[in-house]
Tab-separated table of C-alpha atoms and ligand atoms in Angstrom:
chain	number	residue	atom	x	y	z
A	1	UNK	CA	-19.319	9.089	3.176
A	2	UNK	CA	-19.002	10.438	6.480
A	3	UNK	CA	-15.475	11.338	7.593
A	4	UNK	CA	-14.276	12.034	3.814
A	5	UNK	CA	-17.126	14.856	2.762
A	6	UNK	CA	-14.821	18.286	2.010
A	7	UNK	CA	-11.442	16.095	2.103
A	8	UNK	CA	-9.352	16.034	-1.024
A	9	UNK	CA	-8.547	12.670	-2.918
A	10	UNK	CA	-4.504	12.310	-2.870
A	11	UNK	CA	-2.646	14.582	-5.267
A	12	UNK	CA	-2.758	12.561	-8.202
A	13	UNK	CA	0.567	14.499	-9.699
A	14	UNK	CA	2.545	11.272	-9.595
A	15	UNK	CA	6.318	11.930	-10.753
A	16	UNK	CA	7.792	8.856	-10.682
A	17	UNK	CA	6.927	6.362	-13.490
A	18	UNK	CA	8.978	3.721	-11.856
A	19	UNK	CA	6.782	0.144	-11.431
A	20	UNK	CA	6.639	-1.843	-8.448
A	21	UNK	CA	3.931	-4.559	-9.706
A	22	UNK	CA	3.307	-5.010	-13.294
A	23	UNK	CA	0.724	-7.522	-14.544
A	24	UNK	CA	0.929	-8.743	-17.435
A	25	UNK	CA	-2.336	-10.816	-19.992
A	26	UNK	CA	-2.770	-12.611	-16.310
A	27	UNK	CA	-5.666	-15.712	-16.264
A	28	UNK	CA	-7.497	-17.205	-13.841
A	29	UNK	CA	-9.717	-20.068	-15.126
A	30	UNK	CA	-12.081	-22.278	-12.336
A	31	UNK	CA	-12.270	-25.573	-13.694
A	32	UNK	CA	-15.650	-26.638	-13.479
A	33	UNK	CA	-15.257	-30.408	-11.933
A	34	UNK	CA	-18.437	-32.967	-13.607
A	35	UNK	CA	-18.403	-36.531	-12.832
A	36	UNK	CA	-15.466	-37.669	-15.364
A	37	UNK	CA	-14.318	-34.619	-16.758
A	38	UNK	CA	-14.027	-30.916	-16.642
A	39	UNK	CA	-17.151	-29.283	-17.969
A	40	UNK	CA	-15.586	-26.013	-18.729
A	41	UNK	CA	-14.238	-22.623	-16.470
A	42	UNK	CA	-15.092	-20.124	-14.777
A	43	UNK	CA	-13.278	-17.559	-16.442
A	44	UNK	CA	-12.922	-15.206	-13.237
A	45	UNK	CA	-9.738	-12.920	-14.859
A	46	UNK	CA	-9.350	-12.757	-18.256
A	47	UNK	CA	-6.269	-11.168	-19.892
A	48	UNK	CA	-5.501	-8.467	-17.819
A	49	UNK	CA	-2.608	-5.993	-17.742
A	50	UNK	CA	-1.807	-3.115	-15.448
A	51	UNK	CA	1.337	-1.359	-13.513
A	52	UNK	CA	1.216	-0.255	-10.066
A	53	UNK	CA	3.723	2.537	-9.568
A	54	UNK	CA	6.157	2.794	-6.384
A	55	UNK	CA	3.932	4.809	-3.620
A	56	UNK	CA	0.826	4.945	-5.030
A	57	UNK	CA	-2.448	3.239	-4.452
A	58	UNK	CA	-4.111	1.357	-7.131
A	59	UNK	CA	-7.828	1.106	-7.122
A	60	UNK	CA	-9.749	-1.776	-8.668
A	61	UNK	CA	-13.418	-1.360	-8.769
A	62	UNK	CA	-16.264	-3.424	-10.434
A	63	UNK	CA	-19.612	-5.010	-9.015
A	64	UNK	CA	-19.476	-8.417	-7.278
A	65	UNK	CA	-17.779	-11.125	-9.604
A	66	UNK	CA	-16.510	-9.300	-11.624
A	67	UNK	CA	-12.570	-10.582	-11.109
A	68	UNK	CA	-11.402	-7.694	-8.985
A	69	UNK	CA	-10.672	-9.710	-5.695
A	70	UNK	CA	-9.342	-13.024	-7.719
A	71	UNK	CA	-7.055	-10.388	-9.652
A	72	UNK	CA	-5.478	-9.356	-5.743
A	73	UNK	CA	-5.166	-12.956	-4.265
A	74	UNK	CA	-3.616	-14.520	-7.928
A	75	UNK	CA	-1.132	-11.424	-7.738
A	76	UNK	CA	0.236	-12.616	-4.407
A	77	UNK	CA	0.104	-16.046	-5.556
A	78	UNK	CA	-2.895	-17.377	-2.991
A	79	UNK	CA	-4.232	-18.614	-5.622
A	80	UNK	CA	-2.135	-20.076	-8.641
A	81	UNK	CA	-2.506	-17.944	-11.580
A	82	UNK	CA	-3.609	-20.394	-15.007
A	83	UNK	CA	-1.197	-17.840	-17.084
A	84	UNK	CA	0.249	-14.549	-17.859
A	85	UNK	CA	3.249	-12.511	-15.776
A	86	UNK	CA	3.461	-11.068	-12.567
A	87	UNK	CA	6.191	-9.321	-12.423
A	88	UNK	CA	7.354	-7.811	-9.010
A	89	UNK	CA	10.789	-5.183	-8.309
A	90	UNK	CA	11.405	-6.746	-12.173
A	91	UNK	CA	11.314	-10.335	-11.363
A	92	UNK	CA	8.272	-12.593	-12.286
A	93	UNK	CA	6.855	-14.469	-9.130
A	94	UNK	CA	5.227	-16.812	-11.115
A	95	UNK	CA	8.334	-18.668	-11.440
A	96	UNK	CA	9.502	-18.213	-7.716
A	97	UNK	CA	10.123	-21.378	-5.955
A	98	UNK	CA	9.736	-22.075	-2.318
A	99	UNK	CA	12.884	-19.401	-1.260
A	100	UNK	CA	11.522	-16.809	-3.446
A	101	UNK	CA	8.309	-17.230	-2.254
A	102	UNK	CA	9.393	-16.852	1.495
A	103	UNK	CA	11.524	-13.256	0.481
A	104	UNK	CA	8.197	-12.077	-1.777
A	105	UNK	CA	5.647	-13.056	1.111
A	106	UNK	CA	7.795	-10.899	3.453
A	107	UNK	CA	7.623	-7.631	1.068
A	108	UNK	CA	3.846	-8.066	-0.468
A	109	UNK	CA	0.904	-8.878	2.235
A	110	UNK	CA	-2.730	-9.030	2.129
A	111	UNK	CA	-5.880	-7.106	4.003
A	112	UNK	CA	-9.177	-8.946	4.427
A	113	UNK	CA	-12.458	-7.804	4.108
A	114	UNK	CA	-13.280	-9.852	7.815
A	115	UNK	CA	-11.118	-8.707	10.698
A	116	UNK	CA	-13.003	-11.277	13.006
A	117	UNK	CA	-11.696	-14.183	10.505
A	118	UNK	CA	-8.227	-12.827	10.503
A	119	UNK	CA	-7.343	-13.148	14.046
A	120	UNK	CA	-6.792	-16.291	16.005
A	121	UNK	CA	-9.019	-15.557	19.087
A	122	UNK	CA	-6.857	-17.692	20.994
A	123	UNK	CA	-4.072	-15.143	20.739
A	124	UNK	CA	-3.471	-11.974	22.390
A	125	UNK	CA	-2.600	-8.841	20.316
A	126	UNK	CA	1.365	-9.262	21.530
A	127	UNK	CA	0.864	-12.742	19.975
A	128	UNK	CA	-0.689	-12.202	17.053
A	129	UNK	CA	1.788	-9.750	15.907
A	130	UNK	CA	4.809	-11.675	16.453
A	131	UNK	CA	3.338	-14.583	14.572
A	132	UNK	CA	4.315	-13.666	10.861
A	133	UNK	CA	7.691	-12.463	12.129
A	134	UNK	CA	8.213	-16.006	14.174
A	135	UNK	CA	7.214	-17.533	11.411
A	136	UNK	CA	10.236	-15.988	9.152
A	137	UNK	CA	12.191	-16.479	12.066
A	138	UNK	CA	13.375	-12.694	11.915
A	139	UNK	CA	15.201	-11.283	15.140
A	140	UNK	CA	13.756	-8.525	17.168
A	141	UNK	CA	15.949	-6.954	19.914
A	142	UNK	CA	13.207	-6.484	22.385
A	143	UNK	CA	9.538	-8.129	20.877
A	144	UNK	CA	7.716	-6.223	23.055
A	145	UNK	CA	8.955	-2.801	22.343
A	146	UNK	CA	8.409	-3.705	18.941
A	147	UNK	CA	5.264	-4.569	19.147
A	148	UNK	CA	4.246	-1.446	21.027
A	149	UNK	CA	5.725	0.915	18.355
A	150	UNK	CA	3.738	-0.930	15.829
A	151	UNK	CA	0.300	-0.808	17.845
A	152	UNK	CA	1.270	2.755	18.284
A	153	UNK	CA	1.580	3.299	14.500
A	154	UNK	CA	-1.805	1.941	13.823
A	155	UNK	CA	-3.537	3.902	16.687
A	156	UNK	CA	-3.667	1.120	19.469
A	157	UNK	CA	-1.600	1.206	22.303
A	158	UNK	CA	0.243	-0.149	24.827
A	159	UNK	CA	-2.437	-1.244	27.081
A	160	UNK	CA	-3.963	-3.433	24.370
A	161	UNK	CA	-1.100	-5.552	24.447
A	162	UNK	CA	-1.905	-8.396	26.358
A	163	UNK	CA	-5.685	-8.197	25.242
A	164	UNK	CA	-7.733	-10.965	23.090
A	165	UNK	CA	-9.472	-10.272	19.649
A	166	UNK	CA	-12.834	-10.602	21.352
A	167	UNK	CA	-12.412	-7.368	23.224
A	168	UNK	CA	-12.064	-4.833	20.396
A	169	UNK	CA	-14.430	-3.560	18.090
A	170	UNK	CA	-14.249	-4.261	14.484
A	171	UNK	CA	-12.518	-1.242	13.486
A	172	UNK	CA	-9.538	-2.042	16.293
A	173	UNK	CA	-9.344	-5.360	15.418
A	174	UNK	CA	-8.685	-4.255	11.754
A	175	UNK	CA	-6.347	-2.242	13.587
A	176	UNK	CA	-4.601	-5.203	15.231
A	177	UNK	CA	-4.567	-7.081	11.390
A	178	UNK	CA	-2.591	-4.012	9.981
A	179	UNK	CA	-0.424	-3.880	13.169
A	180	UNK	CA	0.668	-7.855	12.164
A	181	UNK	CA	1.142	-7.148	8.666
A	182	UNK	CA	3.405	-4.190	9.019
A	183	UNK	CA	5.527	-6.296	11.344
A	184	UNK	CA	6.761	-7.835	8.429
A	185	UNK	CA	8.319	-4.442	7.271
A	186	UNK	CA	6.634	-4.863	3.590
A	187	UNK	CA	6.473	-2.873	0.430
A	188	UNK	CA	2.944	-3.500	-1.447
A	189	UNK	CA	-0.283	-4.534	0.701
A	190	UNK	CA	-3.516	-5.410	-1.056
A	191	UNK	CA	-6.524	-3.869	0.561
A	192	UNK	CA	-9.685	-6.238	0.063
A	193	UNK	CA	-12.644	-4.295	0.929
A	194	UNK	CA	-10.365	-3.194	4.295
A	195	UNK	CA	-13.452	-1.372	5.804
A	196	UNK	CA	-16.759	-3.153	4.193
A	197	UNK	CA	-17.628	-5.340	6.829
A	198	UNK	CA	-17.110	-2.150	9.475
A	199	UNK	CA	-19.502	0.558	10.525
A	200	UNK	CA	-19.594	3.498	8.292
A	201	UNK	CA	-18.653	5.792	11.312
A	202	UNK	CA	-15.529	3.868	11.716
A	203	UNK	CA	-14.405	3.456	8.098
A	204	UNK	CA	-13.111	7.164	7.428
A	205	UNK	CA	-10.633	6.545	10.725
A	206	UNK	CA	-9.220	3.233	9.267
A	207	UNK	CA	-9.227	4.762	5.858
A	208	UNK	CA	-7.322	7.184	7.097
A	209	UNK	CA	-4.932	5.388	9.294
A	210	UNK	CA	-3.927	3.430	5.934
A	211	UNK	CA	-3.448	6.782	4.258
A	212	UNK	CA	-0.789	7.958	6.958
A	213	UNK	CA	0.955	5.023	6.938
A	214	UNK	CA	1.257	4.422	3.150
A	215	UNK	CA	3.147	8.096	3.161
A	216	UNK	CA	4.885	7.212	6.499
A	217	UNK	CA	6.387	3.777	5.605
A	218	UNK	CA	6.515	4.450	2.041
A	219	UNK	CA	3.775	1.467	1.127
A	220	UNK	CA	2.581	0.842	-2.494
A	221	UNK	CA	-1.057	-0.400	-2.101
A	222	UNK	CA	-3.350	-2.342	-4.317
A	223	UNK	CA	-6.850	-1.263	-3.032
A	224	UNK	CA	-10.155	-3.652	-3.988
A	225	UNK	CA	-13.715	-2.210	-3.097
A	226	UNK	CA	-16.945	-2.194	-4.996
A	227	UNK	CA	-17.133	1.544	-3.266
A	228	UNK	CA	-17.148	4.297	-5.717
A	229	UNK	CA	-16.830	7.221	-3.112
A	230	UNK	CA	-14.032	5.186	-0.816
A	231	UNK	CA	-11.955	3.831	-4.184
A	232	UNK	CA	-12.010	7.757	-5.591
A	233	UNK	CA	-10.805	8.962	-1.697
A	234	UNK	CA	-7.891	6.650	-1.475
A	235	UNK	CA	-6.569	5.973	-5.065
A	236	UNK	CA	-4.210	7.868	-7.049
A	237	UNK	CA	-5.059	5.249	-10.172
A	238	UNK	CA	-7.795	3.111	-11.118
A	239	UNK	CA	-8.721	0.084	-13.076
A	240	UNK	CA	-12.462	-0.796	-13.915
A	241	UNK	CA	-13.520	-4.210	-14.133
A	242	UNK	CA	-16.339	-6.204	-16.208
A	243	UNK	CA	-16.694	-9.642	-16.344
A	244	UNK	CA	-12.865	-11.121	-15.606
A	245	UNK	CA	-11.501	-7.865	-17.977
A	246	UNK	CA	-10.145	-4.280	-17.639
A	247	UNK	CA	-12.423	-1.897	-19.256
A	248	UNK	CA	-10.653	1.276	-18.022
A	249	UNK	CA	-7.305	1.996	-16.593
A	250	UNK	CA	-5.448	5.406	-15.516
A	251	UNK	CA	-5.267	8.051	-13.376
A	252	UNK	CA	-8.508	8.337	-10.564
A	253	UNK	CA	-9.195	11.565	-11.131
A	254	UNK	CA	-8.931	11.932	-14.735
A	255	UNK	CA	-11.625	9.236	-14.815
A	256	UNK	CA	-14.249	10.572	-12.192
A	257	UNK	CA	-14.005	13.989	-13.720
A	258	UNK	CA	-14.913	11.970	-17.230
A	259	UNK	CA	-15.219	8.382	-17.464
A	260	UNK	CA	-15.111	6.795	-21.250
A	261	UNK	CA	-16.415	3.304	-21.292
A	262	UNK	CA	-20.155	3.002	-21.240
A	263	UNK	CA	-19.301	0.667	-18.336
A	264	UNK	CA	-17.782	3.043	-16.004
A	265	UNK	CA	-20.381	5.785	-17.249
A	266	UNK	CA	-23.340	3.189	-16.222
A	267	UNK	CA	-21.320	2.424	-13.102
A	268	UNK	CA	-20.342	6.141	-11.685
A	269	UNK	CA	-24.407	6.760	-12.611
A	270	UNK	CA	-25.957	4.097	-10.145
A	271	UNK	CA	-23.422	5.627	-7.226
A	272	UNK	CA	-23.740	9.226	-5.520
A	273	UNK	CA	-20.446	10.387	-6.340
A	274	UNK	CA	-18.782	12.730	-3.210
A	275	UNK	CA	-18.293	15.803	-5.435
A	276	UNK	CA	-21.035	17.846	-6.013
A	277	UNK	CA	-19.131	19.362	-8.968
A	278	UNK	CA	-18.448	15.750	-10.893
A	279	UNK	CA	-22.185	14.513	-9.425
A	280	UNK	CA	-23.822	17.702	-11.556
A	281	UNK	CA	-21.614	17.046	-14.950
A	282	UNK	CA	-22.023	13.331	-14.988
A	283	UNK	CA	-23.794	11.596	-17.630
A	284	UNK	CA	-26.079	9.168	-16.303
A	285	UNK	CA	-26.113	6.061	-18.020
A	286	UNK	CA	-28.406	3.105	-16.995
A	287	UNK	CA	-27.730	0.021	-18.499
A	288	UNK	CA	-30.258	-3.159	-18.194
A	289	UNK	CA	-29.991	-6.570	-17.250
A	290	UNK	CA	-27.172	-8.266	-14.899
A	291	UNK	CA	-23.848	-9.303	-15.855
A	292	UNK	CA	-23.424	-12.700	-17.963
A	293	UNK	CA	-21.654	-15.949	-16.667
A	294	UNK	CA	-18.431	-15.855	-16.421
A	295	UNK	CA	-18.901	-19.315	-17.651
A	296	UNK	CA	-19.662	-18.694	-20.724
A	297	UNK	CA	-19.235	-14.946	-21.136
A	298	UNK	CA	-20.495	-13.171	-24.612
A	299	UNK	CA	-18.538	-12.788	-28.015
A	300	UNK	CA	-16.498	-9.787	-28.733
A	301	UNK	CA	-16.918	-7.207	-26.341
A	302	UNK	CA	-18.528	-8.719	-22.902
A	303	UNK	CA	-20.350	-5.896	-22.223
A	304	UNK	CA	-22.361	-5.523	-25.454
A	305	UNK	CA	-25.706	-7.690	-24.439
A	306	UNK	CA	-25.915	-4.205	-22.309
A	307	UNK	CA	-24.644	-1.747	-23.916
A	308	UNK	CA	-26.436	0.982	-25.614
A	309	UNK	CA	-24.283	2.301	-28.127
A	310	UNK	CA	-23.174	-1.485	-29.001
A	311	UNK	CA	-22.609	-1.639	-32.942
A	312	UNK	CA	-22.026	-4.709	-35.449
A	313	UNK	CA	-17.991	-4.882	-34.810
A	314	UNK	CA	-18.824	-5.062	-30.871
A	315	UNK	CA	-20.413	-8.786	-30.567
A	316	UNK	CA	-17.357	-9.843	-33.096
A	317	UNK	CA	-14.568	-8.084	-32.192
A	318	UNK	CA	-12.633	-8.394	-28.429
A	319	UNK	CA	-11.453	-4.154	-28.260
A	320	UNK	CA	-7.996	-4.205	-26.379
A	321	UNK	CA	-7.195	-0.889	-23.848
A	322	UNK	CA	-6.234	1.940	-26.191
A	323	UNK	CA	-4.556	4.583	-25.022
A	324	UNK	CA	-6.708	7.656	-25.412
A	325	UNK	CA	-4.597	10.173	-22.373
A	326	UNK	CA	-1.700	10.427	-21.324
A	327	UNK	CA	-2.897	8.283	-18.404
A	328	UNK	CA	-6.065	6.708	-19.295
A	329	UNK	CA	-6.326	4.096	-21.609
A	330	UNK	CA	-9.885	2.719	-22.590
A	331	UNK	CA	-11.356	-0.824	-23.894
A	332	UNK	CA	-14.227	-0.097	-26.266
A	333	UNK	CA	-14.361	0.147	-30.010
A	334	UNK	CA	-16.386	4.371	-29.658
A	335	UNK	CA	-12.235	5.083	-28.998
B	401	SF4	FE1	-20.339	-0.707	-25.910
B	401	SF4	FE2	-19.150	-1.571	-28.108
B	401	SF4	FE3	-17.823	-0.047	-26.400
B	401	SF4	FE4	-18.405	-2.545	-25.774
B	401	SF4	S1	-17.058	-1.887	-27.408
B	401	SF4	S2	-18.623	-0.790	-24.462
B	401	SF4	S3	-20.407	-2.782	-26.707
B	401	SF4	S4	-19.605	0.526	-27.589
């Protein structure tokens, strides 16, 4: 992508083991509503564990529907998880009540895909920031000084501050979202496709605007894209999702430089990777068919309907992530 050829990923030589977010077997079921009674679910996450260390950026990657952004909005509780933990600093948000909710909302905020749906076009940029901070009713000495050092942070400026959404471009208005969510001082952001809907000209910038900060503010950051090349330039680890599971968790670079589920192999084929090193030694893999209904989603493991090396135990068996690195853990009964 252009803006991130010749750049190096993050140094993936992450010390510190401590956990900011750990999920834990987390569900998300869509009841499917018929006349009198529930016909069955959508089963959109399935069972799915993961840590997200202090500092670092998370990737989740998968096609369309495959869970990845239901995983980030049921994590900050925008959508009620049906079970499983979600534990955050070491205490489970599931279980916070309104209070809770109010001091968690504060330290973990959300990204959107759309910066034109995210900002009231009523509002100027001075309002729109304030907004969340109103809204906690936190104290600021002098608002707009505040709000200046925060535009300034995200590459705006001061002469932007009296301006509506409607002048900006879709990169600055993404700007203006990450300006309002940092004015809520938080710890953990989740990134939901942050630069899809933007031109790819202007995607490196914001990319790397959210790289700065993370290292300037000390942000842990969930990151969501169906973008091989963008989820291998921002994350330091990765999960790969199929079909509402985890097929492959660990360190980003360990699993670009060799993937292990047939999955990830079939999905790293389909997608120009931006190392010509890992693009010559990959094994391309094309699997047929499109995914199955989450609805009713195949016996054992869900990806064997596609899968070439599938064998007997496969269509009976579910295979749990085994570890298989000292980072990487896989889902597939070849480990
Ligand atoms: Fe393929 Fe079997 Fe591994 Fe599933 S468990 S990815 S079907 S080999």
């Amino acid at each position: 992508m252009e803006g991130m050829q010749g750049m190096s990923s993050f140094s993936n030589g992450f010390s510190s083991s401590s956990n900011l977010l750990e999920v834990r077997n987390l569900k998300k079921y869509f009841p499917l509503k018929g006349l009198f009674f529930t016909k069955g679910y959508v089963k959109a996450v399935d069972n799915v564990t993961f840590e997200i260390r202090k500092g670092e950026t998370f990737g989740l990657v998968g096609e369309s529907g495959c869970g990845k952004t239901t995983v980030g909005r049921t994590i900050l509780r925008l959508i009620e998880p049906t079970d499983g933990q979600i534990i955050y600093d070491g205490r489970d948000i599931t279980k916070f009540k309104k209070k809770d909710m109010d001091w968690f909302r504060r330290k973990a905020q959300i990204m959107f895909q759309d910066p034109y749906s995210s900002l009231n076009p009523r509002q100027t940029v001075f309002q729109i920031v304030m907004e969340p901070v109103n809204h906690h009713g936190i104290d600021v000495h002098d608002p707009e000084a505040f709000v200046i050092d925060l535009l300034e942070k995200v590459g705006l400026n001061e002469g932007h501050l009296y301006r509506y959404p409607h002048e900006f471009s879709g990169g600055q208005r993404q700007r203006i979202a990450l300006a309002r969510i940092l004015s809520l001082k938080p710890e953990f952001v989740v990134l939901d496709e942050p630069t899809s809907a933007l031109d790819v000209s202007v995607q490196a910038n914001i990319l790397n605007t959210l790289k700065d900060i993370q290292g300037e503010l000390d942000l842990t950051y969930l990151f969501i894209s169906h973008d091989l090349a963008i989820v291998k330039y921002m994350s330091h680890r990765l999960g790969v999702m199929y079909l509402g599971k985890l097929v492959e968790v660990g360190n980003s670079d360990g699993i670009f430089e060799e993937p292990l589920h047939p999955y990830t192999k079939a999905l790293f084929s389909a997608i120009p990777i931006p190392d010509p090193e890992i693009e010559k030694r990959k094994e391309k893999l094309v699997v047929k068919g499109e995914p199955p209904s989450p609805i009713n989603p195949p016996s054992g493991c869900r990806f064997h309907p596609r899968c070439p090396f599938a064998r007997e135990i496969c269509s009976q068996k579910e295979p749990e992530l085994k570890k298989v690195g000292s980072d990487h853990e896989v889902a597939c009964w070849l480990y």
